[in-house]
Coordinates of C-alpha atoms and ligand atoms in Angstrom, one line a residue:
M1145 CA -1.3 -5.1 39.1
S1146 CA -2.9 -1.7 39.1
V1147 CA -4.0 0.8 36.6
R1148 CA -2.0 3.9 36.6
T1149 CA -3.3 7.2 35.2
V1150 CA -0.3 9.1 33.9
A1151 CA -0.4 12.9 33.4
T1152 CA 0.8 14.0 30.0
Q1153 CA 1.0 16.9 27.6
P1154 CA 0.1 16.9 23.9
F1155 CA 2.7 16.6 21.1
S1156 CA 1.9 18.9 18.2
D1157 CA 2.9 16.4 15.5
Q1158 CA 0.5 13.5 15.7
K1159 CA -1.5 14.0 12.6
P1160 CA -2.0 10.7 10.8
G1161 CA -0.9 10.7 7.1
T1162 CA -2.0 8.6 4.2
S1163 CA -1.6 5.4 6.3
G1164 CA -1.5 6.2 10.0
L1165 CA 1.1 8.0 12.1
R1166 CA 4.7 7.5 10.8
K1167 CA 7.7 9.0 12.5
K1168 CA 11.3 8.2 13.2
V1169 CA 11.9 5.7 16.0
P1170 CA 13.5 8.3 18.3
V1171 CA 10.3 10.3 18.0
F1172 CA 8.2 7.3 19.1
Q1173 CA 10.7 6.6 21.9
Q1174 CA 10.1 9.9 23.6
P1175 CA 8.3 9.5 26.9
H1176 CA 4.5 9.5 26.5
Y1177 CA 4.7 9.8 22.7
L1178 CA 3.3 6.4 21.7
E1179 CA 1.1 6.3 24.8
N1180 CA -0.6 9.7 23.9
F1181 CA -1.4 8.4 20.4
V1182 CA -2.7 5.1 21.6
Q1183 CA -4.9 6.7 24.3
S1184 CA -6.2 9.1 21.6
I1185 CA -7.2 6.1 19.5
F1186 CA -9.0 4.4 22.5
D1187 CA -10.7 7.7 23.4
S1188 CA -11.9 8.1 19.8
I1189 CA -13.2 4.7 19.0
A1190 CA -15.6 4.2 22.0
A1191 CA -15.1 0.5 22.2
P1192 CA -17.5 -1.1 24.6
K1193 CA -16.1 -2.7 27.8
G1194 CA -14.8 -6.2 27.1
A1195 CA -14.2 -5.6 23.4
T1196 CA -11.6 -7.6 21.4
L1197 CA -8.7 -6.0 19.6
V1198 CA -6.2 -7.4 17.1
L1199 CA -2.6 -6.3 17.5
G1200 CA 0.5 -7.0 15.4
G1201 CA 3.1 -5.4 13.3
D1202 CA 5.7 -5.9 10.6
G1203 CA 8.4 -6.8 13.1
R1204 CA 10.6 -3.7 12.6
Y1205 CA 12.7 -2.2 15.3
Y1206 CA 10.6 -1.0 18.3
N1207 CA 7.7 -3.4 17.3
R1208 CA 8.2 -5.5 20.5
E1209 CA 8.4 -2.6 22.9
A1210 CA 5.4 -0.9 21.3
I1211 CA 3.3 -4.1 21.5
Q1212 CA 3.9 -4.4 25.3
I1213 CA 2.9 -0.8 25.9
I1214 CA -0.2 -1.2 23.8
L1215 CA -1.2 -4.4 25.6
K1216 CA -0.9 -2.8 29.0
M1217 CA -2.9 0.2 27.8
A1218 CA -5.6 -2.0 26.3
A1219 CA -5.9 -3.8 29.6
A1220 CA -6.2 -0.5 31.5
N1221 CA -8.8 0.8 29.0
G1222 CA -11.3 -2.0 29.5
F1223 CA -10.6 -4.3 26.5
G1224 CA -11.6 -7.9 27.2
E1225 CA -9.2 -9.6 24.8
V1226 CA -6.4 -9.0 22.5
L1227 CA -5.4 -11.3 19.6
V1228 CA -1.8 -10.8 19.0
G1229 CA 0.4 -12.4 16.3
C1230 CA 3.1 -14.6 17.7
G1231 CA 6.3 -12.6 18.2
G1232 CA 4.2 -9.5 17.7
I1233 CA 4.0 -10.2 14.0
L1234 CA 1.1 -9.7 11.6
S1235 CA 1.3 -8.6 8.1
T1236 CA -1.1 -5.7 7.3
P1237 CA -3.4 -7.9 5.1
A1238 CA -3.2 -10.7 7.7
A1239 CA -4.3 -8.3 10.4
S1240 CA -7.2 -7.2 8.3
C1241 CA -8.1 -10.9 7.7
V1242 CA -8.0 -11.7 11.5
I1243 CA -10.1 -8.6 12.4
R1244 CA -12.8 -9.8 9.9
K1245 CA -12.6 -13.5 10.6
Y1246 CA -13.0 -13.2 14.4
K1247 CA -15.4 -10.2 14.1
T1248 CA -13.3 -8.1 16.5
Y1249 CA -14.0 -4.5 17.4
G1250 CA -10.9 -3.4 15.5
G1251 CA -7.1 -3.6 15.4
I1252 CA -3.9 -1.8 15.8
I1253 CA -1.2 -2.3 13.1
L1254 CA 2.4 -1.3 13.7
S1255 CA 4.3 -0.6 10.5
A1256 CA 6.0 2.1 8.5
S1257 CA 5.4 -0.1 5.4
H1258 CA 8.1 0.3 2.8
N1259 CA 10.2 2.8 4.8
P1260 CA 13.5 1.5 6.2
G1261 CA 13.6 0.2 9.8
G1262 CA 16.1 0.4 12.6
P1263 CA 17.0 2.6 15.7
K1264 CA 17.2 5.7 13.6
E1265 CA 14.7 4.8 10.9
D1266 CA 10.9 4.7 10.7
F1267 CA 8.1 3.4 12.8
G1268 CA 4.3 3.7 12.5
I1269 CA 1.0 2.9 14.0
K1270 CA -2.6 2.9 12.6
Y1271 CA -6.0 1.9 13.7
N1272 CA -8.2 -0.4 11.6
S1273 CA -12.0 -0.7 12.2
N1274 CA -14.2 -3.7 12.4
N1275 CA -14.4 -4.1 8.6
G1276 CA -10.7 -4.8 8.7
G1277 CA -9.8 -1.6 6.9
P1278 CA -7.9 1.6 7.9
A1279 CA -10.0 4.0 9.9
T1280 CA -11.9 6.5 7.8
E1281 CA -10.8 10.1 7.6
T1282 CA -13.5 11.1 10.1
V1283 CA -12.1 8.7 12.7
T1284 CA -8.4 9.6 12.0
E1285 CA -9.3 13.3 12.4
A1286 CA -11.0 12.5 15.7
I1287 CA -7.8 10.7 16.9
F1288 CA -5.7 13.7 15.8
A1289 CA -8.1 16.1 17.6
K1290 CA -7.9 14.0 20.8
S1291 CA -4.1 14.0 20.6
K1292 CA -4.1 17.8 20.7
S1293 CA -5.8 18.0 24.0
I1294 CA -4.8 14.9 25.8
A1295 CA -4.0 15.3 29.5
S1296 CA -3.5 11.8 30.7
Y1297 CA -3.4 8.1 29.7
R1298 CA -4.1 4.8 31.4
I1299 CA -1.7 2.0 31.6
L1300 CA -1.5 -1.2 33.7
D1301 CA 1.6 -1.7 35.8
A1302 CA 2.5 -5.2 34.9
A1303 CA 5.3 -7.4 33.7
D1304 CA 5.7 -8.0 29.9
V1305 CA 3.6 -10.6 28.3
P1306 CA 5.3 -13.6 26.7
L1307 CA 4.6 -13.4 23.0
D1308 CA 6.8 -16.0 21.4
Q1309 CA 4.6 -19.1 21.9
L1310 CA 1.0 -19.7 21.0
N1311 CA -0.7 -19.4 24.3
E1312 CA -3.3 -17.5 26.4
T1313 CA -2.4 -15.4 29.3
S1314 CA -4.2 -12.9 31.4
L1315 CA -3.2 -9.3 31.8
G1316 CA -5.1 -7.7 34.7
G1317 CA -8.2 -9.6 33.7
M1318 CA -7.8 -9.0 29.9
K1319 CA -7.1 -12.1 27.9
V1320 CA -4.0 -12.0 25.7
K1321 CA -4.3 -14.7 23.0
V1322 CA -1.1 -15.3 21.0
I1323 CA -2.1 -16.5 17.6
D1324 CA -0.3 -18.1 14.6
P1325 CA 0.1 -15.0 12.3
V1326 CA 0.1 -17.1 9.1
S1327 CA -2.6 -19.8 9.3
D1328 CA -5.8 -17.8 9.1
Y1329 CA -4.4 -15.8 6.2
A1330 CA -3.1 -18.9 4.4
E1331 CA -6.5 -20.5 4.8
L1332 CA -8.2 -17.5 3.3
M1333 CA -5.8 -17.6 0.3
E1334 CA -6.6 -21.2 -0.3
S1335 CA -10.3 -20.4 -0.4
L1336 CA -9.8 -17.8 -3.1
F1337 CA -7.5 -19.3 -5.7
D1338 CA -7.1 -22.6 -7.6
F1339 CA -4.2 -24.0 -5.5
D1340 CA -4.3 -27.3 -7.5
A1341 CA -3.8 -25.6 -10.8
I1342 CA -0.9 -23.5 -9.3
R1343 CA 0.6 -26.7 -7.8
T1344 CA 0.5 -28.4 -11.2
L1345 CA 2.1 -25.4 -12.9
L1346 CA 4.9 -25.4 -10.4
K1347 CA 5.4 -29.1 -10.6
G1348 CA 5.6 -28.8 -14.4
G1349 CA 8.8 -26.8 -14.0
F1350 CA 7.5 -23.2 -13.9
K1351 CA 10.1 -21.5 -11.8
I1352 CA 9.3 -18.7 -9.4
K1353 CA 11.3 -16.4 -7.2
F1354 CA 9.7 -14.4 -4.4
D1355 CA 11.7 -11.7 -2.6
A1356 CA 10.4 -11.1 0.9
M1357 CA 13.0 -8.4 1.4
H1358 CA 13.7 -9.5 5.0
A1359 CA 10.3 -8.2 5.8
V1360 CA 7.1 -9.6 7.3
N1361 CA 6.0 -11.7 4.3
G1362 CA 8.9 -14.2 4.6
P1363 CA 7.0 -16.7 6.8
Y1364 CA 3.8 -16.2 4.9
A1365 CA 5.5 -16.8 1.5
K1366 CA 7.4 -19.8 2.8
E1367 CA 4.2 -21.4 4.1
I1368 CA 2.0 -20.6 1.1
L1369 CA 4.4 -20.8 -1.9
E1370 CA 6.8 -23.5 -0.7
A1371 CA 4.9 -25.6 1.9
R1372 CA 1.4 -25.5 0.5
L1373 CA 2.0 -25.0 -3.3
G1374 CA 5.2 -27.0 -3.6
A1375 CA 7.5 -24.3 -5.0
V1376 CA 11.1 -25.6 -4.6
S1377 CA 12.8 -24.7 -1.4
G1378 CA 14.7 -21.4 -1.9
S1379 CA 12.0 -20.0 -4.2
V1380 CA 11.4 -17.5 -1.4
M1381 CA 14.5 -15.3 -0.9
N1382 CA 15.4 -12.9 1.9
A1383 CA 12.8 -14.9 3.8
V1384 CA 13.9 -14.2 7.4
P1385 CA 12.3 -11.0 8.8
L1386 CA 14.9 -8.6 10.3
E1387 CA 14.3 -5.6 12.5
D1388 CA 16.1 -3.4 10.0
F1389 CA 15.2 -5.4 6.9
G1390 CA 18.9 -6.1 6.4
G1391 CA 19.6 -2.4 6.0
G1392 CA 17.5 -2.0 2.9
H1393 CA 14.3 -0.3 1.8
P1394 CA 11.7 -3.0 1.9
D1395 CA 10.0 -1.4 -1.1
P1396 CA 9.2 -3.7 -4.0
N1397 CA 10.2 -1.7 -7.0
L1398 CA 12.9 -1.9 -9.7
T1399 CA 15.3 0.3 -7.6
Y1400 CA 15.0 -1.3 -4.1
A1401 CA 14.3 -5.0 -4.9
H1402 CA 17.6 -5.1 -6.7
D1403 CA 18.5 -8.7 -5.7
L1404 CA 15.4 -10.0 -7.3
V1405 CA 15.7 -7.7 -10.3
E1406 CA 19.2 -9.0 -11.0
I1407 CA 17.9 -12.6 -11.0
M1408 CA 14.8 -11.9 -13.1
F1409 CA 16.8 -9.9 -15.7
G1410 CA 19.8 -12.3 -15.6
A1411 CA 20.8 -15.1 -17.9
D1412 CA 18.9 -18.0 -16.3
A1413 CA 15.9 -16.0 -15.2
P1414 CA 13.0 -17.8 -13.6
D1415 CA 9.5 -17.6 -15.2
F1416 CA 7.9 -15.4 -12.6
G1417 CA 9.3 -13.1 -10.0
A1418 CA 7.6 -11.1 -7.2
A1419 CA 8.3 -9.1 -4.1
S1420 CA 6.4 -7.5 -1.3
D1421 CA 7.1 -4.7 1.1
G1422 CA 7.8 -4.2 4.8
D1423 CA 4.3 -5.0 6.0
G1424 CA 3.3 -7.3 3.1
D1425 CA 0.6 -5.2 1.5
R1426 CA 2.5 -4.1 -1.7
N1427 CA 3.6 -6.3 -4.6
M1428 CA 5.8 -6.1 -7.6
I1429 CA 5.2 -8.6 -10.4
L1430 CA 7.9 -9.6 -12.9
G1431 CA 8.0 -12.0 -15.8
K1432 CA 11.2 -13.3 -17.3
R1433 CA 13.1 -10.1 -18.1
F1434 CA 9.8 -8.3 -18.0
F1435 CA 8.3 -5.7 -15.5
V1436 CA 4.6 -5.4 -15.0
T1437 CA 3.6 -1.8 -14.2
P1438 CA 1.3 -1.8 -11.1
S1439 CA -1.5 0.0 -12.9
D1440 CA -1.3 -2.6 -15.7
S1441 CA -1.4 -5.3 -13.1
L1442 CA -4.6 -4.0 -11.7
A1443 CA -6.2 -3.8 -15.2
L1444 CA -5.0 -7.3 -16.0
L1445 CA -6.4 -8.8 -12.8
A1446 CA -9.7 -7.2 -13.5
A1447 CA -9.8 -8.5 -17.1
N1448 CA -8.9 -12.0 -16.0
A1449 CA -10.6 -12.1 -12.7
T1450 CA -13.1 -14.9 -13.6
L1451 CA -10.2 -17.3 -14.0
A1452 CA -9.9 -17.4 -10.2
P1453 CA -12.5 -19.3 -8.2
A1454 CA -13.3 -16.4 -5.8
Y1455 CA -14.1 -14.0 -8.7
K1456 CA -15.8 -16.6 -11.0
Q1457 CA -19.1 -14.7 -10.9
G1458 CA -17.5 -11.5 -12.1
L1459 CA -16.8 -8.2 -10.5
A1460 CA -19.3 -5.8 -9.0
G1461 CA -17.0 -2.9 -9.9
V1462 CA -13.4 -1.7 -9.6
A1463 CA -11.7 1.3 -8.1
R1464 CA -8.3 3.0 -8.4
S1465 CA -6.7 5.9 -6.7
M1466 CA -6.6 9.1 -8.8
P1467 CA -2.9 9.0 -9.8
T1468 CA -3.2 5.3 -10.9
S1469 CA -3.4 4.9 -14.7
A1470 CA -6.7 4.6 -16.4
A1471 CA -5.8 1.2 -17.8
V1472 CA -8.4 -0.4 -15.4
D1473 CA -11.0 2.1 -16.6
R1474 CA -10.8 0.6 -20.1
V1475 CA -11.3 -2.9 -18.7
A1476 CA -14.3 -1.7 -16.6
K1477 CA -15.8 -0.2 -19.7
A1478 CA -15.4 -3.4 -21.6
L1479 CA -16.9 -5.4 -18.8
N1480 CA -19.7 -2.9 -18.4
I1481 CA -19.0 -2.4 -14.6
P1482 CA -18.5 0.8 -12.7
C1483 CA -15.0 2.2 -12.0
F1484 CA -14.4 4.6 -9.1
E1485 CA -11.6 7.1 -8.8
T1486 CA -10.6 7.8 -5.2
P1487 CA -7.9 9.8 -3.4
T1488 CA -4.6 8.1 -2.6
G1489 CA -4.6 5.7 0.3
W1490 CA -6.5 2.5 1.1
K1491 CA -9.0 4.0 3.5
F1492 CA -11.1 5.3 0.6
F1493 CA -11.7 1.8 -0.8
G1494 CA -13.3 0.4 2.3
N1495 CA -16.7 2.2 2.0
L1496 CA -17.0 1.1 -1.6
M1497 CA -16.3 -2.5 -0.8
D1498 CA -18.5 -2.6 2.3
A1499 CA -21.3 -1.2 0.1
G1500 CA -20.7 -4.0 -2.4
K1501 CA -19.9 -1.5 -5.2
V1502 CA -16.4 -2.7 -5.8
T1503 CA -14.6 -6.1 -5.8
L1504 CA -11.1 -5.2 -7.0
C1505 CA -9.1 -2.0 -6.4
G1506 CA -5.6 -0.8 -6.6
E1507 CA -3.0 1.9 -6.7
E1508 CA 0.0 2.8 -8.9
S1509 CA 2.2 2.4 -5.9
F1510 CA 2.4 -1.4 -6.1
G1511 CA -0.8 -2.0 -4.3
T1512 CA -3.7 -4.2 -5.4
G1513 CA -6.4 -5.9 -3.4
S1514 CA -10.0 -7.1 -3.3
N1515 CA -12.9 -7.4 -0.9
H1516 CA -11.5 -10.5 0.7
V1517 CA -9.9 -8.1 3.2
R1518 CA -9.8 -4.3 3.5
E1519 CA -6.1 -3.7 2.9
K1520 CA -4.0 -4.0 -0.1
D1521 CA -2.5 -7.5 -0.2
G1522 CA 0.9 -8.4 -1.6
L1523 CA 0.8 -12.2 -1.6
W1524 CA -2.8 -12.2 -2.8
A1525 CA -1.7 -10.4 -5.9
V1526 CA 1.1 -12.9 -6.4
L1527 CA -1.3 -15.8 -6.1
F1528 CA -3.8 -14.2 -8.4
W1529 CA -1.1 -13.8 -11.0
L1530 CA 0.0 -17.4 -10.6
N1531 CA -3.6 -18.5 -10.9
I1532 CA -4.0 -16.6 -14.2
V1533 CA -0.7 -17.9 -15.6
A1534 CA -1.8 -21.5 -14.6
A1535 CA -5.1 -21.0 -16.3
R1536 CA -3.9 -19.3 -19.5
K1537 CA -0.7 -21.3 -19.8
Q1538 CA 1.1 -18.3 -21.2
S1539 CA 4.1 -16.3 -20.0
V1540 CA 3.7 -13.1 -18.0
E1541 CA 5.0 -11.1 -20.9
A1542 CA 2.6 -12.7 -23.4
I1543 CA -0.3 -12.1 -21.2
V1544 CA 0.6 -8.4 -20.8
R1545 CA 1.2 -7.9 -24.5
E1546 CA -2.1 -9.4 -25.4
H1547 CA -3.8 -7.2 -22.9
W1548 CA -2.2 -4.1 -24.5
A1549 CA -3.2 -5.3 -28.0
K1550 CA -6.8 -5.6 -26.8
F1551 CA -7.2 -2.5 -24.6
G1552 CA -4.3 -0.2 -25.7
R1553 CA -1.3 0.6 -23.5
N1554 CA -1.3 3.3 -20.8
F1555 CA 2.4 4.3 -20.6
Y1556 CA 3.0 5.2 -17.0
S1557 CA 5.7 6.5 -14.7
R1558 CA 6.1 8.2 -11.3
Y1559 CA 8.9 10.5 -10.4
D1560 CA 9.6 11.0 -6.7
Y1561 CA 11.5 13.9 -5.3
E1562 CA 12.2 12.9 -1.7
G1563 CA 13.5 14.9 1.2
L1564 CA 12.7 18.4 -0.2
P1565 CA 12.5 21.5 2.0
T1566 CA 8.8 21.7 2.9
E1567 CA 8.5 25.3 1.7
A1568 CA 9.9 24.5 -1.7
A1569 CA 7.6 21.6 -2.2
N1570 CA 4.6 23.6 -1.1
G1571 CA 5.7 26.4 -3.4
V1572 CA 5.6 24.1 -6.4
M1573 CA 2.1 23.0 -5.5
Q1574 CA 0.9 26.6 -5.0
H1575 CA 2.5 27.7 -8.2
L1576 CA 0.6 25.0 -10.1
R1577 CA -2.7 25.9 -8.5
D1578 CA -2.1 29.5 -9.4
S1579 CA -1.4 28.5 -13.0
F1580 CA -4.7 26.7 -13.7
A1581 CA -6.3 29.5 -15.6
T1582 CA -3.3 30.2 -17.9
L1583 CA -2.6 26.5 -18.4
T1584 CA -6.1 25.6 -19.6
K1585 CA -6.2 25.2 -23.4
Q1586 CA -2.5 25.8 -23.6
Q1587 CA -0.7 23.8 -26.2
F1588 CA 2.6 22.0 -25.7
G1589 CA 3.6 20.3 -29.0
K1590 CA 1.1 17.5 -29.6
Y1591 CA -0.4 17.9 -26.1
T1592 CA -3.2 20.4 -25.4
V1593 CA -4.3 21.0 -21.8
Q1594 CA -8.0 20.4 -21.5
T1595 CA -8.6 21.1 -17.8
C1596 CA -6.6 21.4 -14.5
D1597 CA -7.9 21.1 -11.0
D1598 CA -7.1 20.0 -7.5
F1599 CA -8.7 16.6 -7.1
S1600 CA -11.6 16.5 -4.7
Y1601 CA -13.6 13.4 -3.8
T1602 CA -17.1 12.9 -2.5
D1603 CA -17.5 9.5 -1.0
P1604 CA -20.5 7.9 -2.8
V1605 CA -21.4 6.0 0.3
D1606 CA -21.2 8.4 3.2
G1607 CA -21.0 11.7 1.3
S1608 CA -17.8 12.9 3.1
V1609 CA -15.7 15.2 1.0
S1610 CA -11.9 15.1 0.8
K1611 CA -10.3 18.1 -0.8
G1612 CA -6.8 19.0 -2.1
Q1613 CA -5.9 15.4 -3.1
G1614 CA -3.5 16.4 -5.9
V1615 CA -3.2 18.7 -8.9
R1616 CA -4.3 17.2 -12.1
I1617 CA -3.3 18.5 -15.5
L1618 CA -5.6 16.7 -18.0
F1619 CA -4.8 16.7 -21.7
S1620 CA -7.3 16.4 -24.5
D1621 CA -6.0 13.0 -25.6
G1622 CA -6.4 11.5 -22.2
S1623 CA -2.8 11.9 -21.1
R1624 CA -2.3 13.2 -17.6
I1625 CA 0.3 14.8 -15.3
I1626 CA -0.4 14.7 -11.6
F1627 CA 1.4 16.5 -8.8
R1628 CA 0.9 15.4 -5.2
L1629 CA 2.7 15.7 -1.9
S1630 CA 3.3 12.4 -0.1
G1631 CA 1.6 11.7 3.2
T1632 CA 3.9 8.9 4.4
G1633 CA 7.4 10.5 4.4
T1634 CA 9.2 11.3 7.7
E1635 CA 11.8 13.6 6.3
G1636 CA 11.0 17.0 4.8
A1637 CA 8.5 16.8 1.9
T1638 CA 8.2 14.3 -0.9
L1639 CA 6.8 15.5 -4.2
R1640 CA 5.4 12.9 -6.5
V1641 CA 4.9 13.6 -10.2
Y1642 CA 2.7 11.0 -12.0
L1643 CA 2.8 10.7 -15.8
E1644 CA 0.4 8.9 -18.1
A1645 CA 0.0 8.7 -21.9
F1646 CA -2.4 6.4 -23.7
E1647 CA -1.3 4.6 -26.8
A1648 CA -3.7 2.6 -29.0
D1649 CA -1.2 1.8 -31.7
V1650 CA 0.2 -1.7 -31.2
S1651 CA 3.3 -0.9 -33.2
R1652 CA 4.3 1.5 -30.5
H1653 CA 3.6 -0.8 -27.5
H1654 CA 7.2 -2.0 -27.4
L1655 CA 8.5 1.4 -26.5
D1656 CA 10.2 2.0 -23.2
A1657 CA 7.9 4.0 -20.9
Q1658 CA 10.5 6.7 -20.3
D1659 CA 10.8 7.2 -24.0
A1660 CA 7.1 7.3 -24.6
L1661 CA 6.7 9.8 -21.8
K1662 CA 9.6 12.0 -22.7
E1663 CA 7.6 15.0 -23.9
L1664 CA 5.2 14.8 -20.9
I1665 CA 8.1 14.8 -18.5
Q1666 CA 9.5 18.0 -20.1
I1667 CA 6.0 19.6 -19.8
A1668 CA 5.7 18.6 -16.2
L1669 CA 9.1 20.1 -15.3
R1670 CA 8.4 23.3 -17.3
I1671 CA 4.9 24.1 -15.9
S1672 CA 5.9 23.2 -12.3
E1673 CA 9.2 25.1 -12.3
L1674 CA 10.2 22.1 -10.1
Q1675 CA 13.9 22.3 -10.9
T1676 CA 14.4 26.0 -10.1
R1677 CA 12.1 25.9 -7.1
T1678 CA 13.6 22.8 -5.5
G1679 CA 17.1 22.9 -6.9
R1680 CA 16.8 19.3 -7.9
D1681 CA 17.8 18.1 -11.4
Q1682 CA 16.8 14.5 -10.9
P1683 CA 14.2 12.6 -9.0
T1684 CA 15.3 10.3 -6.2
V1685 CA 13.3 7.4 -7.5
I1686 CA 11.6 6.6 -10.7
T1687 CA 9.0 3.8 -10.8
Ligands
LIG1760 C1 2.1 6.1 -0.5 C2 1.5 5.7 -1.8 C3 0.0 5.3 -1.6 C4 -0.1 4.3 -0.5 C5 0.6 4.7 0.8 C6 0.6 3.6 1.8 O1 1.4 7.3 0.0 O2 1.6 6.7 -2.7 O3 -0.5 4.9 -2.8 O4 -1.5 4.0 -0.2 O5 1.9 5.1 0.5 O6 1.2 2.5 1.4 P1 2.0 8.7 -0.2 O7 1.1 9.6 0.6 O8 3.4 8.7 0.4 O9 2.0 9.0 -1.6 V1 1.9 1.4 2.5 O10 2.3 0.1 1.7 O11 3.2 2.6 2.9 O12 0.9 1.3 3.8
LIG1761 CO1 3.0 -1.4 2.9

């Protein structure tokens, strides 16, 4: 076995987005494409000789090939050991857990999250640091800069490593340890929540349904919900991970998790439903014929946190991404703890958690998490909810309605316009930025614009500044309209419009969010000129 130095040329399109580098599989399959990016990671992170790396992915198409390439490159770049999930599998939160538990130098996670998988679909790669979280902007920018000047990469000429059994092999002197992808994570979950109480709840006839969407969480959910907690067999549906997720979007929302939605809104609906995404970091929570908005879920977890053993002592603080509703802010105020507002993407929460400023955090995009790892965590959120239900002995709907009665309701919705021509999407954003002066103080029916800006964030821990994080139209009554371009899409541009209106009056809490937000939606369309500029009458997805 010998190390080969391969001459290469830069690709111009290796800028990591909100959550790593995501492209179509054929892009990744081009000669040197993946290798260039991996070498750029290794050149940027300056791992000492003999360092340990964690490696795994969500099992989508191209996962296995990519793992073999990365292993051979790690061996050629002086790593001493790689912990790789059996079959090349690690959910994103499990990878974060393993990096932290074994105090490794970092990890590489292969996933395009909620995007479809398959030979013509999406693939992705990202680097996580030793805190278990996505590399900071500074590191991702260094990786991108490297990728623009790369001239060669190093790879070991060797046969593929067997990854389907728990074993240890050597790859040119580097140890490859194949680990059980589930056990470390399952153990961590048991240490956080009251498994006995959840077991009792389930034994008492409380019915649950978890849709793994043929994605990575299938084996995790089977082990934790069925084997350890005793949910009846079959409680986990679509449990077998498939390379193409069975042809679906592994995105847990009311549109894409349709199998589950049909069951939960059907005649004999179970008491609790949940789903997670391609790489297991997102979650959707449903009660019997009842949908919990992710922003509300975050607020509710914060308000009820002390019911779970891990958070019994209370929370140091909470954080949410800027477009996420301010429901959690109200809880933070009541608890008298700080609440941070960060740009979209999990990498901004890591510093706050490392500094002990924040215990819980979340995003409107079906992501919630805590300082137990440094990624959002789908099953964790499900277990947290089950813990709360077991402790409060109320239905999901009753718990949410009580929460609204106490804190008020933040009506919330997101409109996604996917696959837009990039120029049209940029045009909408530019038009909005150009309109700040005229919009300020303008009145639209009962709504008056207070201020508008392009969100900028100064990290309270390291002082780094992230600009241009989304246009905010803030109204005097606390309502908000946010416009943002997605950083995870792989086709054209995706424009997201986020709408939020606060309602203190309990007699209006039963309203449908779309009805409650009707006027704001009209305002958003009008001020952005979205329809004329993009030629789209309707969003692709509403969540
Ligand atoms: C989207 C979500 C964002 C999330 C990101 C990664 O990003 O809006 O909240 O952190 O996906 O999630 P964007 O830039 O497309 O809006 V995952 O589960 O895809 O790692
Ligand atoms: Co994900």
